[in-house]
Amino acid sequence: MLDHLKEHFVKEFPRIASGHYIHLFVLRHSQSFPVFQTDGVLNTARTQAGLTKHRDLFNRLVMFKRKQTTPERLTGRELLRALDITSQAKDAENYCAYNGEDSCKQCPDCILYGFAIGDSGAERSKVYSDSAFSLTPYETSHQSMTFNAPSEAGAMSEGGVMRHSINEQDHVIPEITFPVVETLRDVTYEGFIYLVGNLLRTRRYGAQESRTGTMTNHLVGIAFCDGEVFSNLRLTQALYDRLENPEQIPGIDGLKLLAETTVRELLAEEPVRQTRVLFGDDLAEIMKNVKGLYQDDEAIAAILTTLNQQTHQYAQTHGAKAKTTKKKSKK
Amino acid sequence: MMMLYSCVLTLHDNVFFASREMGLLFETEKFFHNWGLSYALFSGRELPQMYRLTGEAAQRPSYFHPTAENRLEVLSDLDIYVFPAQPLQWSYQINTFKAAQTTYYGKSKQFGDKGADRNYPINYGRAKELAVGSRFRTYILAPETVVIPRWIRLGKWAGKVQVEVEAIPPECQTIDRGDYCCDHPLNPLDLPPETRVRLYDRVVMPPASLLRRSQLSGEYLALRGDAWDLWRQERELPQKLNLPYGSRYGANYHAPTP
């Protein structure tokens, strides 16, 4: 099944952006108590509830775009290091540091997610994300919780003195859904496997991620198109309109079915060519194949090694290691 | 055939670009510059979009650079011109951003810290962003055959923006000459060379400040009268609209040859 898809990918990373878009439709579903904040309170936005049926406004929780791609990148980088494709050792040949001038500009992570390093230039990202909005209103999707840091005895008083380490914070509650379109542009088959793997394998988002913040990404569909399609907000609002009773949100399996019909409907409105669309059984089969690759040490090592060759090849011809650009700029 | 399109942009994500930088605060102007909009609308199709930028090319804008593949003259040659966008309805949101390290926690370098060469922390800031739901209007002059995308990405975070476009019927448009007023923001560097600007309010923003509520003289496209009144109903369009006729990218600007 996966092999049949291969014709829809680019054979090598192009120098100039082209119309090869792959849209992944995902429901991000909270499993514990994530925290998405930039200024001490949870991020929210005031939006219309639905598109046509529910026109009232309410506040939604927002998961900013960089709070989605950052953990996914880090998951991928972890795997690259584990397979010795990149290294954290400064003297290693394949040394690559995240978010800084020491990024190698040629590994899969650098080329796929992009970078910008002043004089050393920039690589545009091939992964496009969009801020995600909670399906349900802020008021019913969060909870304030007190936290403290007790002493070794497990108590808040130590030798008769009270500790001051106590505070309160808003958390997103479990089973809150954030519908999302993640877009990949101009990626090879190997790049696709790597990026889908990052999406499926990232389990924690937001602040304090070693304590809380578990989320599961449920892939609902994949569409190969020649242009951009609807936004996360539009998907969220359309899905909200489809709910039978917004006071009672169905479980994740029910939501996935609703989301599939919603995505199909919204896709039909978009003036883009759809070369291949995958839902239901087709999608399940593909996902089984992808998971199989990740369960097999040798298979995934082979794919990521090929991907690494592709990104190095790209860097040699068009990127950081290319010789021709220097000549051009001297003219 | 040349068409004038009316275009409404709706923000589906926050849009941020640094129109003004004040220490830690980076503020977004509530107008969209027409050069940036042109790239957002036509990159990847009419204008080549390179993935990789190195050396000198990464540091200089390509608007009018003679060797840049994606210079704006490419659009002029295709008879495409996009006007700046005016806000119809807008709100702001301020968000803090930072650049994290792989260790998951990056301590900001404070004022006077070792390695801090500026008088403010160097890896975080506060962005005053245009919020989700804000709406803008612009006009596009282009041949009838042009494809205008339904979704574009704008600003430093590449925020997703919905584009709704409608061709204005030709019978609403007349070409006049003389003194006229234009409320819509204009880019002075793109005005036809014979057009004179008499009065204006300035919108200060890079890469070139815009004019609005201006009084000009020269040749202009006038939209008024019965046909216009009929068409603009329920479309949030002004009673009278005048746009300079013959605007082109950099018509009033000559790039120095390197």
XYZ file of C-alpha atoms in Angstrom:
589
model
C 0.000 0.000 0.000
C 2.713 2.439 1.048
C 4.585 1.636 -2.159
C 1.613 2.726 -4.274
C 1.875 6.164 -2.724
C 5.450 6.698 -3.833
C 4.501 8.321 -7.137
C 2.941 11.250 -5.246
C 6.177 12.392 -3.646
C 9.013 14.464 -5.084
C 12.095 12.387 -5.941
C 14.527 14.911 -4.471
C 14.217 18.123 -2.478
C 13.746 20.936 -4.997
C 15.493 24.324 -4.970
C 12.260 26.187 -5.699
C 8.945 25.544 -3.962
C 6.446 23.633 -6.058
C 2.839 22.507 -5.740
C 3.382 19.200 -3.930
C 1.326 19.601 -0.779
C 0.428 16.818 1.636
C -2.178 17.720 4.249
C -2.461 15.626 7.387
C -5.786 16.015 9.200
C -5.302 15.350 12.879
C -7.245 15.499 16.120
C -4.890 16.378 18.951
C -6.502 14.958 22.057
C -5.385 15.793 25.604
C -4.763 12.820 27.897
C -3.675 14.622 31.054
C -3.379 18.288 32.016
C -1.342 20.222 29.440
C -0.437 23.886 29.933
C -0.221 26.167 26.892
C 0.707 29.646 28.011
C 3.024 32.464 27.047
C 2.249 35.032 29.729
C 1.207 33.230 32.907
C -2.321 32.424 31.744
C -3.569 29.896 29.206
C -3.641 31.220 25.635
C -7.135 31.923 24.374
C -8.811 33.552 21.391
C -12.367 34.805 20.906
C -13.916 33.129 17.880
C -17.278 32.256 16.397
C -18.479 28.896 17.739
C -19.361 27.353 14.384
C -19.571 28.402 10.752
C -23.289 28.568 9.987
C -25.316 26.811 12.692
C -23.703 28.352 15.775
C -22.838 31.998 15.176
C -22.345 33.009 18.815
C -18.850 33.971 19.973
C -16.886 32.227 22.702
C -13.315 31.930 23.924
C -11.304 28.939 22.788
C -8.042 27.565 24.139
C -5.187 28.099 21.697
C -2.224 25.841 21.098
C 0.182 28.101 19.239
C 1.821 26.680 16.168
C 5.304 26.643 17.625
C 4.025 24.662 20.609
C 3.062 21.934 18.136
C 6.107 21.691 15.894
C 8.778 22.165 18.578
C 8.084 18.931 20.519
C 7.659 17.069 17.209
C 11.052 18.303 15.981
C 12.657 17.271 19.257
C 11.145 13.789 18.989
C 12.609 13.457 15.508
C 16.011 14.789 16.527
C 16.137 12.292 19.375
C 15.680 9.478 16.859
C 18.309 10.934 14.512
C 20.804 10.993 17.386
C 19.878 7.474 18.477
C 20.637 6.214 14.960
C 23.881 8.218 14.905
C 22.687 10.281 11.939
C 23.406 13.439 13.901
C 25.437 13.890 17.039
C 25.521 16.183 20.026
C 29.288 15.851 20.406
C 30.906 19.113 19.349
C 33.888 17.443 17.672
C 31.802 14.895 15.741
C 31.570 15.179 11.968
C 27.761 15.028 12.113
C 27.422 17.527 14.981
C 24.159 19.464 14.896
C 22.816 21.825 17.553
C 19.175 22.823 17.717
C 18.144 26.479 17.438
C 21.485 28.148 17.055
C 24.334 28.992 14.769
C 25.774 25.493 15.215
C 22.942 23.761 13.393
C 24.495 21.625 10.661
C 22.247 22.922 7.824
C 22.221 19.508 6.140
C 20.577 16.914 8.381
C 16.913 15.881 7.894
C 15.750 18.122 10.746
C 17.538 21.239 9.423
C 16.309 20.803 5.852
C 12.719 19.740 6.624
C 11.848 22.148 9.427
C 14.133 24.974 8.281
C 16.364 27.452 10.079
C 17.402 31.102 9.992
C 20.894 32.032 11.105
C 21.756 35.600 10.138
C 24.692 35.655 7.723
C 24.711 31.874 7.334
C 21.396 32.183 5.549
C 18.028 30.581 5.910
C 16.165 27.467 4.873
C 12.416 27.712 4.482
C 10.435 25.131 6.404
C 8.752 22.352 4.466
C 6.377 21.727 7.365
C 3.584 24.278 7.749
C 1.552 24.427 10.925
C -1.248 26.628 12.101
C -2.400 27.561 15.612
C -4.906 25.045 16.968
C -8.194 25.940 18.662
C -10.080 23.820 21.188
C -13.342 22.387 19.929
C -15.034 23.307 23.200
C -15.123 26.689 25.000
C -12.350 27.781 27.359
C -14.731 27.828 30.345
C -15.479 24.108 30.166
C -12.031 23.036 28.917
C -9.765 24.151 31.726
C -9.356 23.819 35.447
C -7.337 25.714 37.989
C -5.072 23.614 40.167
C -2.868 24.335 43.134
C 0.620 22.899 43.154
C 3.292 22.861 45.812
C 6.822 21.660 46.366
C 6.893 19.768 49.673
C 10.005 19.083 51.713
C 11.664 15.672 51.872
C 9.343 14.667 54.689
C 6.438 15.229 52.333
C 5.141 18.117 54.406
C 4.903 21.821 53.728
C 6.481 22.734 57.040
C 10.130 22.099 57.712
C 11.425 22.483 61.278
C 8.378 24.513 62.152
C 8.834 26.909 59.229
C 6.285 26.906 56.384
C 7.613 26.607 52.853
C 6.543 29.271 50.356
C 6.556 26.974 47.350
C 2.844 26.930 46.690
C 0.986 28.379 43.735
C -1.991 27.955 41.459
C -2.150 27.468 37.687
C -4.741 26.893 34.971
C -4.499 23.552 33.141
C -6.225 22.156 30.067
C -8.301 19.183 31.211
C -8.162 15.649 29.690
C -10.097 14.774 26.514
C -10.053 18.237 25.013
C -9.779 18.110 21.214
C -7.728 20.407 18.984
C -8.480 19.725 15.282
C -5.465 20.421 13.087
C -4.235 20.470 9.487
C -0.483 19.912 9.302
C 0.911 20.608 5.842
C 4.044 19.104 4.289
C 5.349 20.681 1.095
C 7.808 19.225 -1.396
C 8.877 16.254 0.720
C 10.253 12.938 -0.464
C 8.770 9.576 0.529
C 11.438 9.202 3.225
C 10.757 12.744 4.467
C 7.054 11.898 4.708
C 7.759 8.802 6.817
C 9.997 10.842 9.131
C 7.448 13.651 9.583
C 4.440 11.354 10.071
C 6.535 9.400 12.585
C 7.248 12.575 14.543
C 3.537 13.354 14.616
C 2.574 9.884 15.823
C 5.431 9.509 18.284
C 5.219 12.853 20.072
C 3.215 12.367 23.239
C 3.855 15.458 25.317
C 3.165 19.089 24.517
C 3.308 22.384 26.368
C 4.984 23.459 29.603
C 6.322 21.026 32.264
C 6.238 18.284 29.739
C 7.964 15.694 31.902
C 5.134 15.937 34.466
C 1.966 16.484 32.500
C 0.946 17.478 28.992
C 0.317 14.054 27.472
C -1.614 14.215 24.217
C -2.426 11.705 21.500
C -2.549 12.634 17.845
C -5.298 10.831 15.932
C -4.764 10.947 12.187
C -8.130 11.261 10.432
C -7.079 11.669 6.816
C -4.320 12.527 4.343
C -4.778 14.557 1.161
C -2.246 15.061 -1.633
C -3.114 18.423 -3.248
C -1.561 21.132 -5.395
C -2.355 23.963 -2.987
C -3.196 25.032 0.533
C -6.533 23.992 2.011
C -8.721 25.222 4.884
C -7.398 26.480 8.209
C -7.499 24.860 11.647
C -10.089 27.387 12.760
C -12.389 26.559 9.857
C -12.054 22.839 10.545
C -12.776 23.385 14.243
C -15.849 25.520 13.533
C -17.204 23.142 10.900
C -16.759 20.228 13.301
C -18.529 22.180 16.051
C -21.526 22.715 13.741
C -21.701 18.970 13.162
C -22.031 18.135 16.857
C -25.483 16.897 17.714
C -25.335 18.428 21.154
C -22.397 20.749 21.900
C -23.025 20.258 25.632
C -22.171 16.606 25.254
C -19.060 15.926 23.193
C -18.826 12.370 21.837
C -15.835 10.179 22.646
C -12.733 10.256 20.457
C -13.916 7.442 18.147
C -17.192 9.243 17.476
C -15.319 12.510 16.971
C -12.962 10.884 14.464
C -15.923 9.768 12.362
C -17.482 13.226 12.529
C -14.135 14.795 11.661
C -13.753 12.543 8.615
C -17.092 13.662 7.153
C -16.265 17.290 8.005
C -12.865 17.107 6.310
C -14.389 15.498 3.198
C -16.998 18.259 3.018
C -14.473 21.065 3.485
C -12.072 19.529 0.964
C -14.828 19.545 -1.646
C -15.072 23.349 -1.324
C -11.387 23.968 -2.006
C -10.319 24.994 -5.509
C -7.277 22.701 -5.545
C -6.470 19.534 -7.433
C -6.566 16.441 -5.223
C -4.288 13.761 -6.592
C -4.934 11.289 -3.782
C -7.118 11.329 -0.681
C -6.860 8.715 2.070
C -9.470 7.996 4.711
C -10.857 5.037 6.642
C -9.485 1.626 5.659
C -6.922 2.997 3.185
C -5.558 5.275 5.871
C -5.563 2.512 8.486
C -3.520 0.319 6.162
C -0.972 3.090 5.516
C -0.694 3.812 9.222
C -0.165 0.124 9.929
C 2.701 0.140 7.422
C 4.239 3.279 8.926
C 4.013 1.897 12.465
C 5.544 -1.333 11.193
C 8.534 0.612 9.885
C 9.042 2.289 13.247
C 8.845 -1.044 15.078
C 11.581 -2.467 12.880
C 15.004 -1.090 13.831
C 16.663 -1.889 10.525
C 13.818 -0.636 8.357
C 13.656 2.778 9.995
C 17.453 3.099 10.065
C 17.525 2.394 6.319
C 14.826 4.975 5.569
C 16.412 7.687 7.691
C 19.854 6.979 6.227
C 18.407 7.486 2.742
C 16.681 10.657 3.947
C 19.988 11.871 5.367
C 21.641 11.261 1.988
C 18.873 13.200 0.268
C 19.203 16.198 2.590
C 23.020 16.132 2.257
C 22.651 15.944 -1.515
C 20.323 18.945 -1.348
C 22.794 20.864 0.819
C 25.577 20.024 -1.676
C 23.676 21.226 -4.727
C 21.523 24.079 -3.441
C 22.272 24.608 0.232
C 25.029 25.351 2.684
C 27.703 23.253 0.974
C 27.002 24.470 -2.555
C 29.904 26.112 -4.365
C 28.005 27.851 -7.166
C 26.166 30.364 -4.994
C 29.426 32.022 -4.019
C 30.385 32.579 -7.645
C 26.966 34.043 -8.385
C 27.089 36.570 -5.591
C 30.498 37.832 -6.739
C 29.160 38.811 -10.144
C -8.690 41.558 -20.291
C -7.578 43.509 -17.191
C -9.771 43.129 -14.152
C -10.027 44.953 -10.847
C -10.635 42.546 -7.991
C -11.970 43.413 -4.579
C -10.417 41.186 -1.966
C -11.229 40.561 1.719
C -8.591 38.963 3.939
C -9.691 37.225 7.158
C -7.103 36.160 9.730
C -7.433 32.534 10.859
C -4.260 32.755 12.925
C -2.387 35.651 14.522
C -0.328 37.700 12.069
C 2.865 39.332 13.223
C 5.509 41.443 11.554
C 7.784 43.959 13.225
C 6.637 47.374 11.987
C 8.159 48.980 15.055
C 10.691 47.590 17.489
C 10.749 49.180 20.922
C 13.229 47.330 23.120
C 11.413 44.108 23.991
C 8.147 45.001 22.305
C 7.634 44.294 18.613
C 4.565 45.933 17.196
C 2.545 45.046 14.086
C 1.000 47.868 12.054
C -2.686 47.389 11.188
C -2.047 47.753 7.451
C -0.611 45.144 5.128
C 2.148 46.429 2.892
C 1.441 45.689 -0.755
C 4.893 44.256 -1.492
C 4.590 41.657 1.270
C 1.024 40.870 0.183
C 2.173 40.405 -3.408
C 4.702 37.776 -2.321
C 2.103 36.048 -0.143
C -0.414 35.902 -2.995
C 1.826 34.981 -5.902
C 4.858 33.090 -4.515
C 5.180 29.517 -5.670
C 3.242 30.213 -8.843
C 4.113 33.523 -10.548
C 7.087 34.380 -8.328
C 9.660 31.632 -7.734
C 10.085 30.865 -4.029
C 13.549 29.609 -3.152
C 13.895 27.289 -0.175
C 17.447 28.240 0.542
C 18.969 31.679 0.934
C 22.659 32.123 1.615
C 25.198 34.889 2.120
C 24.348 38.237 0.640
C 21.016 37.053 -0.769
C 19.774 36.169 2.726
C 20.385 39.687 3.981
C 19.048 41.899 1.204
C 15.462 42.302 0.071
C 14.780 41.078 -3.438
C 11.957 43.519 -4.345
C 13.905 45.277 -7.068
C 17.313 43.621 -7.017
C 18.297 43.172 -10.676
C 19.569 39.588 -10.265
C 16.821 38.323 -7.936
C 14.613 35.712 -9.612
C 11.658 36.772 -7.511
C 11.848 40.544 -7.969
C 8.531 42.349 -8.214
C 9.053 43.306 -11.866
C 8.133 39.695 -12.647
C 4.594 40.551 -11.527
C 4.623 43.863 -13.395
C 5.491 41.977 -16.574
C 2.399 39.847 -15.997
C 0.309 43.034 -15.484
C -0.410 42.159 -11.865
C -0.567 44.826 -9.190
C -1.713 44.486 -5.568
C -2.644 47.560 -3.497
C -1.872 47.735 0.252
C -4.618 46.406 2.539
C -6.782 48.454 4.834
C -8.248 47.127 8.107
C -12.029 46.654 8.214
C -12.098 45.229 11.726
C -9.109 44.397 13.894
C -7.901 43.499 17.373
C -4.512 42.834 18.879
C -3.024 40.169 21.121
C 0.339 40.422 22.878
C 2.327 37.212 23.206
C 5.751 36.458 24.608
C 8.092 34.392 22.475
C 11.439 32.805 23.182
C 13.963 30.605 21.446
C 14.478 27.395 23.409
C 17.567 25.197 23.538
C 17.580 21.387 23.288
C 18.023 21.227 27.028
C 14.366 22.335 27.048
C 15.130 25.366 29.140
C 16.983 28.437 27.996
C 17.917 31.057 30.514
C 17.574 34.493 28.997
C 20.671 36.583 29.075
C 19.807 39.597 31.174
C 20.992 43.157 30.908
C 24.691 43.285 31.681
C 25.053 39.500 31.595
C 28.100 37.880 30.057
C 27.441 37.559 26.323
C 24.658 40.124 26.284
C 25.724 42.803 23.860
C 22.397 44.608 23.972
C 20.685 46.281 26.894
C 17.766 43.836 26.903
C 17.455 40.031 27.125
C 18.451 38.636 23.764
C 16.370 35.543 23.215
C 12.871 36.554 24.052
C 10.476 39.369 23.356
C 6.875 40.373 23.254
C 5.022 40.434 19.968
C 1.959 42.614 19.507
C 0.137 40.548 16.905
C -2.993 41.131 14.845
C -5.521 38.703 16.338
C -7.570 35.919 14.785
C -10.763 37.254 13.212
C -9.316 40.593 12.031
C -10.418 41.501 8.511
C -8.753 43.569 5.797
C -9.620 44.791 2.333
C -7.411 45.216 -0.686
C -7.710 45.577 -4.460
C -5.840 43.645 -7.105
C -5.360 44.603 -10.748
C -4.682 41.540 -12.858
C -5.586 39.806 -16.107
C -8.800 37.791 -16.087
C -6.829 34.534 -16.228
C -4.948 35.039 -12.951
C -5.413 32.460 -10.190
C -5.756 34.025 -6.763
C -5.344 31.441 -3.973
C -8.037 30.948 -1.350
C -5.530 30.627 1.506
C -2.275 32.496 1.993
C 0.264 32.776 4.783
C 1.288 36.173 6.077
C 3.887 37.621 8.408
C 6.784 36.297 10.394
C 4.829 33.345 11.839
C 3.255 32.572 8.427
C -0.283 32.941 9.801
C -3.057 31.424 7.720
C -5.327 33.990 6.067
C -8.511 33.374 4.072
C -8.759 35.265 0.778
C -12.184 36.048 -0.666
C -11.980 37.669 -4.059
C -14.580 39.103 -6.447
C -14.105 40.789 -9.806
C -15.610 44.281 -9.917
C -17.814 44.571 -13.063
C -16.103 46.802 -15.690
C -19.233 48.955 -16.082
C -18.608 50.341 -12.564
C -15.203 51.691 -13.544
C -14.306 54.874 -15.417
C -10.920 56.443 -16.062
C -10.693 60.119 -15.149
C -8.006 62.740 -14.950
C -7.560 65.580 -12.454
C -7.615 66.074 -8.697
C -9.025 63.266 -6.595
C -9.152 61.854 -3.073
C -8.162 58.330 -2.143
C -8.935 56.870 1.287
C -7.348 53.522 0.540
C -3.683 53.150 1.594
C -1.206 53.623 -1.268
C 2.461 52.906 -1.723
C 4.064 56.193 -2.876
C 6.911 54.348 -4.608
C 4.458 52.557 -6.896
C 2.468 55.603 -7.985
C 2.515 56.492 -11.681
C 5.383 59.021 -12.177
C 3.073 61.782 -13.470
C 0.776 61.533 -10.434
C 1.268 64.307 -7.874
C 0.606 63.780 -4.188
C -0.809 66.883 -2.491
C -1.888 65.860 1.018
C -1.730 62.612 2.912
C -1.544 60.839 6.285
C 1.511 58.707 6.608
C 1.511 55.108 7.878
C 5.053 54.564 9.068
C 6.186 51.024 8.326
C 9.049 49.247 6.568
C 10.073 48.663 3.851
C 8.420 51.872 2.561
C 5.871 53.948 4.478
C 2.360 54.103 3.036
C 0.021 57.037 2.381
C -3.622 57.070 3.299
C -6.498 59.565 3.069
C -4.518 61.274 0.357
C -5.312 63.959 -2.194
C -3.649 63.410 -5.526
C -3.783 64.598 -9.086
C -3.274 62.560 -12.208
C -5.031 59.772 -14.039
C -7.260 57.620 -11.830
C -9.742 54.792 -11.835
C -13.070 56.047 -10.489
C -15.755 53.759 -9.073
C -19.038 55.576 -8.507
C -22.496 56.002 -10.005
C -25.527 53.758 -10.282
C -23.822 50.560 -11.439
C -21.351 50.832 -8.561
C -24.086 51.632 -6.022
C -25.992 48.560 -7.096
C -22.972 46.269 -6.985
C -21.431 47.471 -3.731
C -24.611 46.912 -1.699
C -24.033 44.485 1.171
C -20.367 44.353 0.309
C -18.924 46.832 2.852
C -17.460 48.871 -0.005
C -17.103 52.678 0.088
C -19.604 54.955 -1.684
C -16.854 56.357 -3.860
C -13.536 54.740 -4.608
C -10.668 56.293 -6.541
C -7.437 54.454 -7.258
C -4.433 55.851 -9.127
C -4.456 54.479 -12.680
C -1.226 52.926 -13.888
C 0.328 51.925 -10.546
C 3.284 49.591 -10.995
C 5.830 48.121 -8.618
C 8.596 50.654 -8.138
C 7.257 52.976 -10.870
C 8.550 55.912 -8.843
C 11.744 54.269 -7.689
C 14.931 53.299 -9.440
C 17.147 50.796 -7.721
C 20.808 51.774 -7.787
C 22.759 49.328 -9.935
C 25.226 47.415 -7.759
